[in-house]
C-alpha cells in the first residue's frame, strides 16, 4: 500500500482535500506503538477522486494524473487494440476453419479437465474460505469508502440489484433441466440409490453449482475492486485491485496484461451466455409453433437481431435503456417464479426447497472437493460438461459481475458486503432451482414422465414443456422467451459497458462508439463459437479464458488481505490516538485550578486514567528468578 507521498499529484487547480483521512499524531505515535512504515492514510487526495459532476474532460485529466494512459478516442490503446485484435483472430479462426476450431477447443477443454480439474476445485474451495474468514475477522469492520460514508443504496434496493446480478440466462436455461438430468439420464459418477435418493443429490449438486461457490468468486473480485475504487479512490479497473502487490507496476505493462485478460474473460463469458440464450429462445419458439425446426441459421439470425437491439440500448444510454430493461427483466422472472410456485405442485416445491438445503449442507464438503479421482474415465466427461465448465464460466464471467457489485456497494462495510453477496443471491438461486427444478422432477417422477425422451433431457426445451402445462401455458411460454431475450440484451449491454470501461482506463463514461464495437464483437464471438461446435465450444472457450484469470483472482485475494491488514492497522492507530486525546484533555481539565499534589492524590479515583496505567503484577514465567541471578552481558 503506497502512502500519499507516492501517490500522483492532484490537478494543479485543486487543493488536496481528504475528508476522513487519518492524520499522524506526532511523537505520540512512536510512544504508543505506532508503526513508522504505515501510511498516514489509505485514501488518495480527494482532488483526484472522480465525482458525479465531473465532465468527461475532467475525468480524463484525473485518470491521467493517476498514471492511466488514455489516447485518441478516449481509449487506452495498450489495452483496447491488443484485446480487439486477439478476439477478432479467434472469431476469424472459428468462422473460416470451423472444424479445426472445434478440434482445438475440444483439445483445450479435454486437457484442462484431465490435468487441472483438481486445481479448479481447490481454488473454488479456497475462495469460499477466504471470503468467510475476511467477513468474520476484524477486517470486516472496514468501510468501502471514506470512514463517514453512508451506503449509496438502501438495503432492499441493494439486495434487489444483487439479485439482478445473480439472475441470468444460465438460471433460466438450466433451471428445469439440470437437476432433472442429474436425477435421470446423467447422474454424477459414484452416486448410488433409487430415484428419490438421486433426485435429492441432484438438487444438492445443482445448489453447489449455483450457490456459495460461484458467489465466493464474485465476492473476492467485487471486494477487491470496491476497496480500490471506493476506499482508495482508484479508477474502475482490475489492475488497481493488485496495487498492494505490484505497486506502481500496475500503471505499466503488468496492469495492461491484467486488464486484457479481464476483457478476454468478460467477452467469452458473455458470449457463452448469449450462445445458451439463443438455443433456449429457439427451443421456446419451436415449442409454441413459431418455427418448425432449430438449426444454426436460426440461431445466427436470433443473435444478430438481439445484438442489434442491444446496440440500440447502448446508444440510448444506461438510464434510458438498460435500467428500463432490467426492471422488466426482474418483473418477468418474478412472474414466472411465483406462477410456477402457486399453479404447480406447491407443497412438493416447498418440501423440495427444505430437503434440498439439508442435503446440500450434509454433502457440502464432499461435493466441493470431489474430482472423480476413483471413477477415472467416466468422470472426466461428466466434470467437463458440468462442474469444471461451471467453475470456468463463473471465473470468466467474474470481471463483469465483480465490477457491477463493486460499483453499487459504496458505503457498505466489508462484512456487510461479503454477507450480502454470499447469502442473498445464494438463497434466491436455491429458491429458483427448487421451484423450476422441483417442477421438472415432479412431472418426471410423479406425473406425465415425458421429460426424458430417448435417454436424453432437452435442457433448452424442458422449461417450455413445464410452462405449457400451466393455465395460459402459451402466454407463460412467451413470457419465458421474452425473459431470455431481455437477459440476452442486458447481458450484452452491461458486458460491453464493463469491457469498454476496462479498455478506456476505468473511465465511467466510456465512448459510445467503442461500446457498440464490443457489443457487436460479443455477438460475433457467440456466432463463431456456435458454428465451430455449439455448446462444447462455448464450454471450452469459458474454460480456456478462465485459466489465466484464475491466477489473477488468487493474487487479488492476497492483495486484498494485505491491503485490509494495513488499513486495519491505520484505523487502530487512529483509534488509539483518539482515546489518548480524550484522556489527555480530561487530565488537563483536572489539573487546571488544582494543586499538583491534590491531583496526584486523586489519580486512583480517575477511572479513565486507570485504563491507561497498567497496575498489574507481572506473572510471566520469565519473571520467576532462581537463587543465582543471571548477570547482564
XYZ file of C-alpha atoms in Angstrom:
633
model
C 0.000 0.000 0.000
C 1.594 3.233 -1.056
C 1.407 6.386 1.013
C 0.312 9.795 -0.210
C 3.930 10.691 -0.867
C 3.975 8.076 -3.621
C 0.520 8.905 -4.928
C 0.116 11.018 -8.063
C -0.305 14.723 -7.513
C -3.803 16.189 -7.804
C -4.623 18.512 -10.681
C -2.895 21.863 -10.375
C -6.048 23.886 -9.826
C -7.190 21.685 -6.954
C -6.225 21.778 -3.309
C -5.912 18.430 -1.590
C -8.990 17.654 0.408
C -9.154 14.395 2.267
C -12.266 14.096 4.397
C -11.954 11.130 6.630
C -8.164 10.932 6.312
C -6.265 9.587 9.273
C -3.697 12.148 10.418
C -0.451 11.240 12.177
C -0.287 12.104 15.865
C 3.250 13.437 16.175
C 5.569 11.967 18.733
C 2.751 10.059 20.470
C 2.683 7.641 17.541
C 6.077 6.177 18.374
C 5.411 6.123 22.138
C 2.167 4.190 21.839
C 3.259 1.560 19.355
C 2.833 3.388 16.065
C 4.423 1.776 13.011
C 6.571 4.286 11.095
C 6.104 2.162 7.935
C 2.333 2.675 7.970
C 0.942 5.266 5.557
C -0.654 8.360 7.035
C -3.859 7.421 5.212
C -5.097 4.793 2.772
C -7.095 7.384 0.802
C -5.797 9.252 -2.205
C -6.273 13.006 -2.305
C -9.937 13.835 -2.765
C -8.899 16.082 -5.645
C -8.155 13.053 -7.848
C -11.375 11.211 -6.966
C -13.848 11.015 -9.830
C -17.052 12.836 -8.884
C -20.522 12.668 -10.423
C -20.448 16.280 -11.569
C -17.092 15.928 -13.344
C -17.101 16.436 -17.114
C -15.578 13.798 -19.381
C -12.547 16.031 -19.917
C -12.013 16.489 -16.208
C -12.392 12.737 -15.587
C -9.788 12.068 -18.265
C -7.420 14.566 -16.612
C -7.887 12.890 -13.226
C -7.288 9.453 -14.721
C -4.067 10.665 -16.317
C -2.973 12.170 -13.009
C -3.184 8.642 -11.551
C -0.988 7.202 -14.289
C -3.682 5.940 -16.706
C -2.683 6.018 -20.383
C -5.571 7.387 -22.475
C -5.129 8.089 -26.173
C -7.237 9.377 -29.025
C -10.882 8.390 -28.989
C -10.807 8.284 -25.179
C -9.485 4.710 -25.091
C -6.434 3.106 -23.533
C -4.567 1.988 -26.689
C -2.319 -0.522 -24.903
C -5.421 -2.399 -23.696
C -8.020 -1.727 -26.395
C -6.107 -2.756 -29.517
C -4.421 -5.963 -28.289
C -7.769 -7.186 -26.884
C -9.622 -6.356 -30.092
C -7.030 -7.968 -32.371
C -6.794 -11.237 -30.435
C -10.571 -11.644 -30.110
C -11.068 -10.887 -33.818
C -8.404 -13.513 -34.550
C -10.349 -16.130 -32.584
C -13.558 -15.153 -34.400
C -11.873 -15.404 -37.813
C -10.378 -18.801 -36.924
C -13.782 -20.156 -35.902
C -15.540 -18.682 -38.960
C -13.129 -19.818 -41.680
C -11.860 -23.080 -40.154
C -14.778 -24.311 -38.018
C -13.675 -27.962 -37.965
C -10.137 -27.084 -36.898
C -11.528 -24.677 -34.302
C -13.850 -27.385 -32.983
C -10.931 -29.799 -32.589
C -8.769 -27.115 -30.977
C -11.479 -26.103 -28.499
C -12.173 -29.746 -27.688
C -8.491 -30.432 -27.084
C -8.176 -27.427 -24.797
C -11.228 -28.453 -22.790
C -10.093 -32.080 -22.533
C -6.592 -31.128 -21.404
C -7.834 -28.695 -18.752
C -10.370 -31.151 -17.318
C -7.937 -34.083 -17.349
C -4.985 -32.232 -15.855
C -6.302 -29.208 -13.974
C -9.726 -30.253 -12.697
C -8.271 -30.645 -9.205
C -6.880 -27.105 -9.408
C -10.281 -25.583 -10.214
C -11.910 -27.479 -7.353
C -9.246 -26.382 -4.864
C -9.311 -22.697 -5.749
C -13.122 -22.504 -5.578
C -12.988 -24.030 -2.095
C -10.221 -21.575 -1.200
C -12.303 -18.593 -2.377
C -15.171 -19.625 -0.075
C -12.809 -19.949 2.893
C -11.084 -16.615 2.176
C -14.354 -14.724 1.806
C -15.838 -16.163 5.023
C -12.657 -15.567 7.059
C -12.365 -11.955 5.895
C -16.038 -11.317 6.656
C -15.854 -12.774 10.174
C -12.488 -11.231 11.106
C -11.822 -7.735 12.420
C -11.078 -6.727 8.822
C -14.814 -6.883 8.214
C -15.355 -3.566 10.015
C -13.531 -1.562 7.332
C -15.846 0.577 5.216
C -15.743 0.534 1.429
C -15.419 4.294 1.159
C -14.440 7.090 3.484
C -14.939 6.353 7.174
C -18.053 8.528 7.364
C -19.628 7.393 4.072
C -23.177 6.111 4.200
C -24.374 3.310 1.865
C -25.355 4.666 -1.527
C -28.420 2.407 -1.722
C -30.873 1.146 0.866
C -30.752 -2.477 1.959
C -33.730 -3.614 -0.138
C -32.536 -1.788 -3.263
C -29.049 -3.208 -2.803
C -30.408 -6.740 -2.358
C -32.560 -6.306 -5.476
C -29.510 -5.301 -7.529
C -27.506 -8.248 -6.186
C -30.427 -10.444 -7.201
C -30.369 -8.867 -10.669
C -26.659 -9.631 -10.976
C -27.256 -13.238 -9.893
C -30.133 -13.767 -12.313
C -29.035 -14.523 -15.834
C -29.573 -16.603 -18.904
C -27.934 -19.564 -17.174
C -30.558 -19.744 -14.427
C -33.358 -19.797 -16.987
C -31.529 -22.209 -19.311
C -30.596 -24.780 -16.645
C -33.421 -24.139 -14.142
C -35.540 -27.167 -15.070
C -33.113 -29.327 -17.000
C -30.048 -29.521 -14.769
C -31.449 -31.283 -11.678
C -33.638 -33.440 -13.916
C -30.593 -34.563 -15.919
C -28.633 -35.495 -12.790
C -31.582 -37.444 -11.362
C -32.367 -39.438 -14.513
C -30.052 -39.806 -17.505
C -26.708 -38.445 -16.322
C -26.135 -38.929 -12.567
C -22.769 -37.958 -11.194
C -20.296 -40.881 -11.308
C -20.212 -42.601 -7.924
C -23.826 -41.867 -6.969
C -25.936 -44.817 -5.909
C -29.535 -45.207 -4.807
C -33.102 -45.160 -6.083
C -34.812 -42.327 -7.947
C -35.712 -40.447 -4.774
C -32.148 -40.517 -3.457
C -30.728 -39.467 -6.825
C -33.257 -36.613 -7.043
C -32.152 -35.274 -3.664
C -28.464 -35.481 -4.602
C -29.277 -33.842 -7.952
C -30.772 -30.813 -6.226
C -27.824 -30.607 -3.826
C -25.327 -30.750 -6.731
C -27.263 -28.014 -8.530
C -27.088 -25.871 -5.388
C -23.305 -26.384 -5.370
C -23.058 -25.115 -8.941
C -25.233 -22.043 -8.345
C -24.814 -21.176 -4.647
C -21.924 -20.161 -2.416
C -19.270 -21.462 -4.803
C -19.784 -19.037 -7.713
C -20.691 -16.176 -5.423
C -17.491 -16.585 -3.435
C -15.640 -15.820 -6.690
C -17.750 -12.715 -7.182
C -17.264 -11.716 -3.542
C -13.467 -11.870 -3.883
C -13.217 -9.864 -7.098
C -16.013 -7.477 -6.108
C -14.411 -6.760 -2.734
C -11.006 -6.172 -4.323
C -12.405 -3.725 -6.861
C -14.717 -1.996 -4.362
C -11.790 -1.443 -1.981
C -9.643 0.001 -4.768
C -12.266 2.379 -6.173
C -14.235 3.386 -3.067
C -11.657 3.180 -0.270
C -8.538 4.142 -2.181
C -10.139 6.341 -4.847
C -8.676 4.486 -7.829
C -10.334 4.157 -11.280
C -12.686 1.264 -12.072
C -10.186 -1.213 -13.444
C -8.999 -4.683 -12.466
C -5.342 -3.652 -12.294
C -5.799 -1.381 -9.279
C -7.008 -4.304 -7.161
C -3.446 -5.680 -7.441
C -1.730 -2.422 -6.472
C -0.949 -3.695 -2.927
C 1.218 -6.404 -4.542
C 2.680 -4.743 -7.625
C 2.749 -1.081 -6.604
C 3.393 1.351 -9.453
C 3.947 -1.529 -11.875
C 0.163 -1.725 -12.357
C 0.499 1.510 -14.342
C 2.703 -0.243 -16.902
C 2.569 -3.396 -18.980
C 1.748 -5.561 -15.925
C -1.516 -3.698 -15.441
C -2.209 -3.769 -19.182
C -1.935 -7.579 -19.261
C -4.258 -7.851 -16.244
C -6.951 -5.721 -17.908
C -6.545 -7.541 -21.241
C -7.117 -10.899 -19.546
C -10.175 -9.439 -17.803
C -11.542 -8.323 -21.176
C -10.972 -11.789 -22.655
C -12.817 -13.374 -19.747
C -15.752 -10.969 -19.938
C -16.199 -11.204 -23.711
C -16.069 -15.003 -23.816
C -18.160 -15.308 -20.643
C -20.868 -13.076 -22.124
C -20.636 -14.926 -25.448
C -21.176 -18.237 -23.618
C -24.338 -16.852 -22.024
C -25.545 -15.483 -25.349
C -24.993 -18.831 -27.047
C -27.018 -20.626 -24.387
C -29.701 -17.955 -24.580
C -30.415 -18.265 -28.290
C -30.576 -22.046 -28.005
C -33.331 -21.683 -25.422
C -35.169 -18.949 -27.337
C -35.227 -21.135 -30.438
C -36.439 -24.117 -28.382
C -39.264 -21.997 -26.979
C -40.223 -20.803 -30.449
C -40.364 -24.404 -31.630
C -42.433 -25.433 -28.590
C -45.162 -22.849 -29.260
C -45.096 -23.487 -33.028
C -43.417 -20.311 -34.295
C -40.743 -22.333 -36.132
C -40.706 -25.916 -37.367
C -37.089 -26.787 -36.593
C -33.994 -25.309 -34.987
C -30.707 -25.015 -36.874
C -27.601 -22.819 -36.891
C -29.185 -20.405 -39.364
C -31.989 -19.626 -36.932
C -29.514 -19.273 -34.052
C -27.351 -16.827 -36.042
C -30.399 -14.761 -37.041
C -31.506 -14.588 -33.412
C -28.052 -13.462 -32.269
C -27.955 -10.757 -34.967
C -31.447 -9.468 -34.146
C -30.937 -9.342 -30.391
C -27.420 -7.882 -30.742
C -28.965 -5.102 -32.830
C -31.465 -4.442 -30.028
C -28.586 -4.436 -27.512
C -26.790 -1.850 -29.677
C -29.912 0.326 -29.583
C -29.903 0.038 -25.793
C -26.217 1.021 -25.736
C -26.822 4.083 -27.889
C -29.857 5.174 -25.840
C -27.752 5.292 -22.672
C -27.765 3.270 -19.457
C -30.531 5.268 -17.818
C -32.979 5.052 -20.703
C -32.069 1.581 -21.938
C -30.518 -0.897 -19.540
C -32.309 0.289 -16.392
C -35.689 0.049 -18.097
C -34.940 -3.427 -19.446
C -33.596 -4.622 -16.073
C -36.810 -3.632 -14.302
C -38.866 -5.547 -16.878
C -36.493 -8.486 -16.529
C -36.884 -8.782 -12.767
C -40.659 -8.455 -13.079
C -40.890 -11.241 -15.662
C -38.624 -13.514 -13.602
C -40.798 -12.889 -10.546
C -43.963 -13.629 -12.523
C -42.584 -16.966 -13.733
C -41.307 -17.992 -10.316
C -44.500 -17.134 -8.428
C -46.746 -18.613 -11.130
C -44.941 -21.957 -11.089
C -44.909 -21.971 -7.303
C -48.642 -21.276 -6.955
C -50.001 -23.101 -10.011
C -47.670 -26.095 -9.789
C -47.238 -28.693 -7.026
C -46.841 -26.045 -4.312
C -46.461 -28.319 -1.286
C -43.933 -30.535 -3.078
C -41.889 -27.482 -4.127
C -41.659 -26.183 -0.548
C -40.707 -29.665 0.626
C -38.062 -29.856 -2.116
C -36.627 -26.484 -1.070
C -36.348 -27.545 2.572
C -34.973 -31.029 1.997
C -32.515 -29.903 -0.690
C -30.950 -27.344 1.639
C -30.365 -30.113 4.185
C -28.783 -32.416 1.587
C -26.664 -29.522 0.315
C -25.316 -28.799 3.800
C -24.740 -32.501 4.510
C -22.763 -33.028 1.284
C -21.138 -29.589 1.050
C -17.516 -30.578 1.704
C -17.644 -33.781 -0.333
C -19.149 -32.105 -3.383
C -16.799 -29.134 -3.078
C -13.670 -31.269 -3.449
C -14.997 -34.219 -5.474
C -12.882 -34.529 -8.652
C -13.840 -38.100 -9.579
C -10.423 -39.487 -8.681
C -11.767 -43.029 -8.224
C -14.143 -43.086 -11.193
C -11.380 -42.250 -13.694
C -12.559 -42.154 -17.328
C -16.330 -41.992 -16.818
C -15.974 -38.975 -14.533
C -13.906 -36.940 -16.994
C -16.731 -36.207 -19.420
C -19.225 -35.529 -16.622
C -16.988 -32.954 -14.934
C -16.107 -31.424 -18.322
C -19.800 -30.891 -19.116
C -20.844 -29.742 -15.671
C -18.752 -28.800 -12.626
C -15.455 -27.805 -14.267
C -17.328 -25.983 -17.029
C -19.267 -24.040 -14.405
C -16.142 -23.061 -12.489
C -14.525 -21.834 -15.705
C -17.688 -19.987 -16.728
C -18.001 -18.246 -13.352
C -14.336 -17.203 -13.355
C -14.507 -15.849 -16.911
C -17.772 -14.049 -16.069
C -16.419 -12.649 -12.785
C -14.937 -9.324 -14.033
C -18.379 -8.311 -15.273
C -20.291 -9.262 -12.106
C -17.451 -8.127 -9.816
C -17.314 -4.621 -11.260
C -21.104 -4.322 -11.138
C -21.483 -5.307 -7.490
C -18.439 -3.206 -6.551
C -19.949 -0.058 -8.066
C -23.246 -0.444 -6.167
C -21.614 -1.154 -2.777
C -20.061 2.165 -1.771
C -20.540 2.850 1.936
C -21.005 -0.806 2.949
C -18.597 -2.400 5.382
C -16.551 -5.360 4.228
C -18.634 -7.625 6.487
C -21.917 -6.323 5.055
C -20.601 -6.699 1.526
C -19.497 -10.321 1.945
C -22.646 -11.335 3.831
C -24.899 -9.753 1.223
C -23.030 -11.073 -1.804
C -22.713 -14.619 -0.461
C -26.118 -15.091 1.132
C -28.746 -13.138 -0.819
C -28.101 -14.425 -4.373
C -27.416 -17.907 -3.000
C -30.817 -18.110 -1.281
C -32.551 -16.679 -4.347
C -30.807 -19.264 -6.516
C -31.844 -22.072 -4.153
C -35.470 -20.944 -4.334
C -35.328 -20.615 -8.130
C -33.963 -24.116 -8.685
C -36.272 -25.618 -6.068
C -39.277 -24.255 -7.958
C -38.046 -24.765 -11.527
C -36.103 -27.978 -10.984
C -38.661 -29.309 -8.498
C -41.423 -28.824 -11.074
C -39.437 -30.864 -13.594
C -38.706 -33.640 -11.107
C -42.361 -33.810 -10.018
C -43.556 -34.144 -13.607
C -40.980 -36.819 -14.444
C -41.242 -38.877 -11.234
C -44.914 -38.440 -10.270
C -46.628 -37.017 -13.352
C -46.548 -37.478 -17.105
C -42.946 -38.715 -17.075
C -42.315 -37.346 -20.577
C -39.344 -35.039 -19.985
C -36.847 -37.822 -20.739
C -37.004 -38.790 -24.412
C -34.738 -41.453 -25.953
C -32.499 -41.411 -22.899
C -31.939 -37.651 -23.054
C -33.226 -34.474 -21.407
C -33.619 -31.478 -23.694
C -32.280 -28.872 -21.281
C -33.212 -25.923 -23.509
C -36.844 -27.008 -24.065
C -37.654 -28.539 -20.645
C -38.728 -25.151 -19.251
C -41.308 -24.675 -22.006
C -42.697 -28.165 -21.513
C -43.312 -27.274 -17.863
C -44.799 -23.868 -18.686
C -47.044 -25.388 -21.362
C -48.889 -27.436 -18.733
C -49.919 -24.368 -16.732
C -53.180 -22.483 -17.307
C -52.463 -19.987 -20.117
C -49.398 -22.086 -20.879
C -48.721 -20.379 -24.217
C -48.711 -16.982 -22.519
C -46.204 -18.194 -19.949
C -44.041 -19.667 -22.706
C -43.997 -16.291 -24.457
C -43.038 -14.692 -21.136
C -40.192 -17.216 -20.851
C -38.934 -16.347 -24.342
C -39.079 -12.627 -23.572
C -37.247 -13.222 -20.291
C -34.345 -14.970 -22.023
C -34.258 -12.338 -24.790
C -34.093 -9.471 -22.310
C -31.411 -11.286 -20.330
C -29.532 -11.527 -23.613
C -29.882 -7.781 -24.226
C -28.964 -6.688 -20.697
C -26.004 -9.092 -20.585
C -24.660 -7.756 -23.861
C -25.299 -4.138 -22.847
C -23.796 -4.478 -19.360
C -20.924 -6.632 -20.587
C -19.994 -4.156 -23.310
C -20.050 -1.325 -20.750
C -17.683 -3.202 -18.416
C -15.333 -4.148 -21.260
C -15.388 -0.576 -22.551
C -14.511 0.793 -19.110
C -11.567 -1.619 -18.882
C -10.433 -0.623 -22.381
C -10.769 3.083 -21.518
C -8.600 3.075 -18.398
C -11.528 2.951 -15.975
C -13.463 5.905 -17.410
C -17.042 5.704 -16.019
C -18.458 7.235 -19.219
C -16.556 5.451 -21.996
C -17.254 6.475 -25.602
C -20.441 5.129 -27.158
C -18.725 4.083 -30.395
C -16.440 1.648 -28.588
C -19.339 0.228 -26.573
C -21.072 -0.524 -29.844
C -17.877 -2.224 -31.071
C -17.762 -4.509 -28.028
C -21.499 -5.291 -28.214
C -21.098 -6.353 -31.857
C -17.959 -8.327 -31.017
C -19.734 -10.282 -28.269
C -22.399 -11.282 -30.777
C -19.762 -12.299 -33.324
C -17.939 -14.426 -30.755
C -21.194 -16.187 -29.833
C -21.913 -16.884 -33.523
C -18.370 -18.121 -34.141
C -18.420 -20.499 -31.179
C -21.828 -21.922 -32.175
C -20.633 -22.518 -35.737
C -17.388 -24.088 -34.507
C -19.039 -26.682 -32.299
C -22.051 -25.419 -30.389
C -22.226 -25.977 -26.644
C -18.869 -27.778 -26.455
C -17.044 -24.813 -27.994
C -18.861 -22.422 -25.649
C -17.748 -24.503 -22.675
C -14.164 -24.782 -23.948
C -13.903 -21.025 -24.517
C -15.084 -20.305 -20.984
C -12.577 -22.781 -19.520
C -9.643 -21.532 -21.602
C -10.139 -17.857 -20.743
C -10.732 -18.666 -17.076
C -7.398 -20.430 -16.583
C -5.088 -17.370 -16.652
C -7.645 -15.191 -14.890
C -7.914 -17.691 -12.038
C -4.292 -16.852 -11.196
C -5.213 -13.167 -11.122
C -8.086 -13.959 -8.730
C -5.696 -15.731 -6.367
C -3.372 -12.723 -6.477
C -6.348 -10.437 -5.839
C -7.199 -12.444 -2.730
C -3.671 -11.988 -1.411
C -3.577 -8.304 -2.373
C -6.925 -7.580 -0.714
C -5.953 -9.264 2.556
C -2.679 -7.350 2.534
C -4.429 -4.023 1.901
C -7.095 -4.656 4.536
C -4.485 -5.545 7.172
C -2.633 -2.278 6.559
C -5.934 -0.400 6.635
C -6.864 -2.086 9.913
C -3.563 -1.010 11.494
C -4.094 2.568 10.307
C -7.589 2.557 11.812
C -6.305 1.031 15.041
C -3.630 3.719 15.323
C -6.209 6.443 14.763
C -8.482 4.942 17.427
C -5.591 4.797 19.931
C -4.734 8.416 19.253
C -8.363 9.420 19.647
C -8.601 7.676 23.024
C -5.319 9.251 24.104
C -6.539 12.717 23.130
C -9.699 12.262 25.194
C -7.729 11.199 28.268
C -5.137 13.986 27.998
C -7.922 16.557 27.635
C -9.617 15.093 30.688
C -6.398 15.155 32.704
C -5.635 18.700 31.595
C -9.064 19.763 32.767
C -8.454 18.297 36.224
C -5.021 19.891 36.501
C -6.365 23.334 35.789
C -7.194 25.081 39.030
C -5.761 22.309 41.225
C -2.517 21.794 43.003
C -0.321 19.040 41.628
C -0.447 17.246 44.956
C -4.221 17.240 45.043
C -4.317 15.901 41.523
C -1.894 13.053 42.096
C -3.721 12.092 45.236
C -6.927 11.675 43.238
C -5.402 9.733 40.376
C -6.661 6.408 41.694
C -10.206 7.757 41.623
C -9.972 8.577 37.923
C -11.298 5.521 36.007
C -10.329 6.865 32.584
C -6.741 7.432 33.694
C -6.608 3.981 35.299
C -7.351 2.436 31.905
C -4.040 3.863 30.673
C -1.984 2.954 33.746
C -1.126 -0.755 33.988
C -1.005 -1.656 37.725
C -0.992 -5.415 37.187
C 1.722 -7.657 38.661
C 3.918 -9.309 36.026
C 3.232 -13.038 36.376
C 5.182 -14.225 33.344
C 7.351 -17.318 33.939
C 10.427 -15.380 32.933
C 9.906 -13.116 35.965
C 10.484 -16.030 38.402
C 14.182 -15.829 39.290
C 16.472 -18.548 40.559
C 18.867 -18.474 43.507
C 21.669 -17.091 41.358
C 20.550 -14.115 39.291
C 21.833 -14.083 35.736
C 24.398 -11.420 35.019
C 23.687 -8.896 32.333
C 26.024 -9.287 29.378
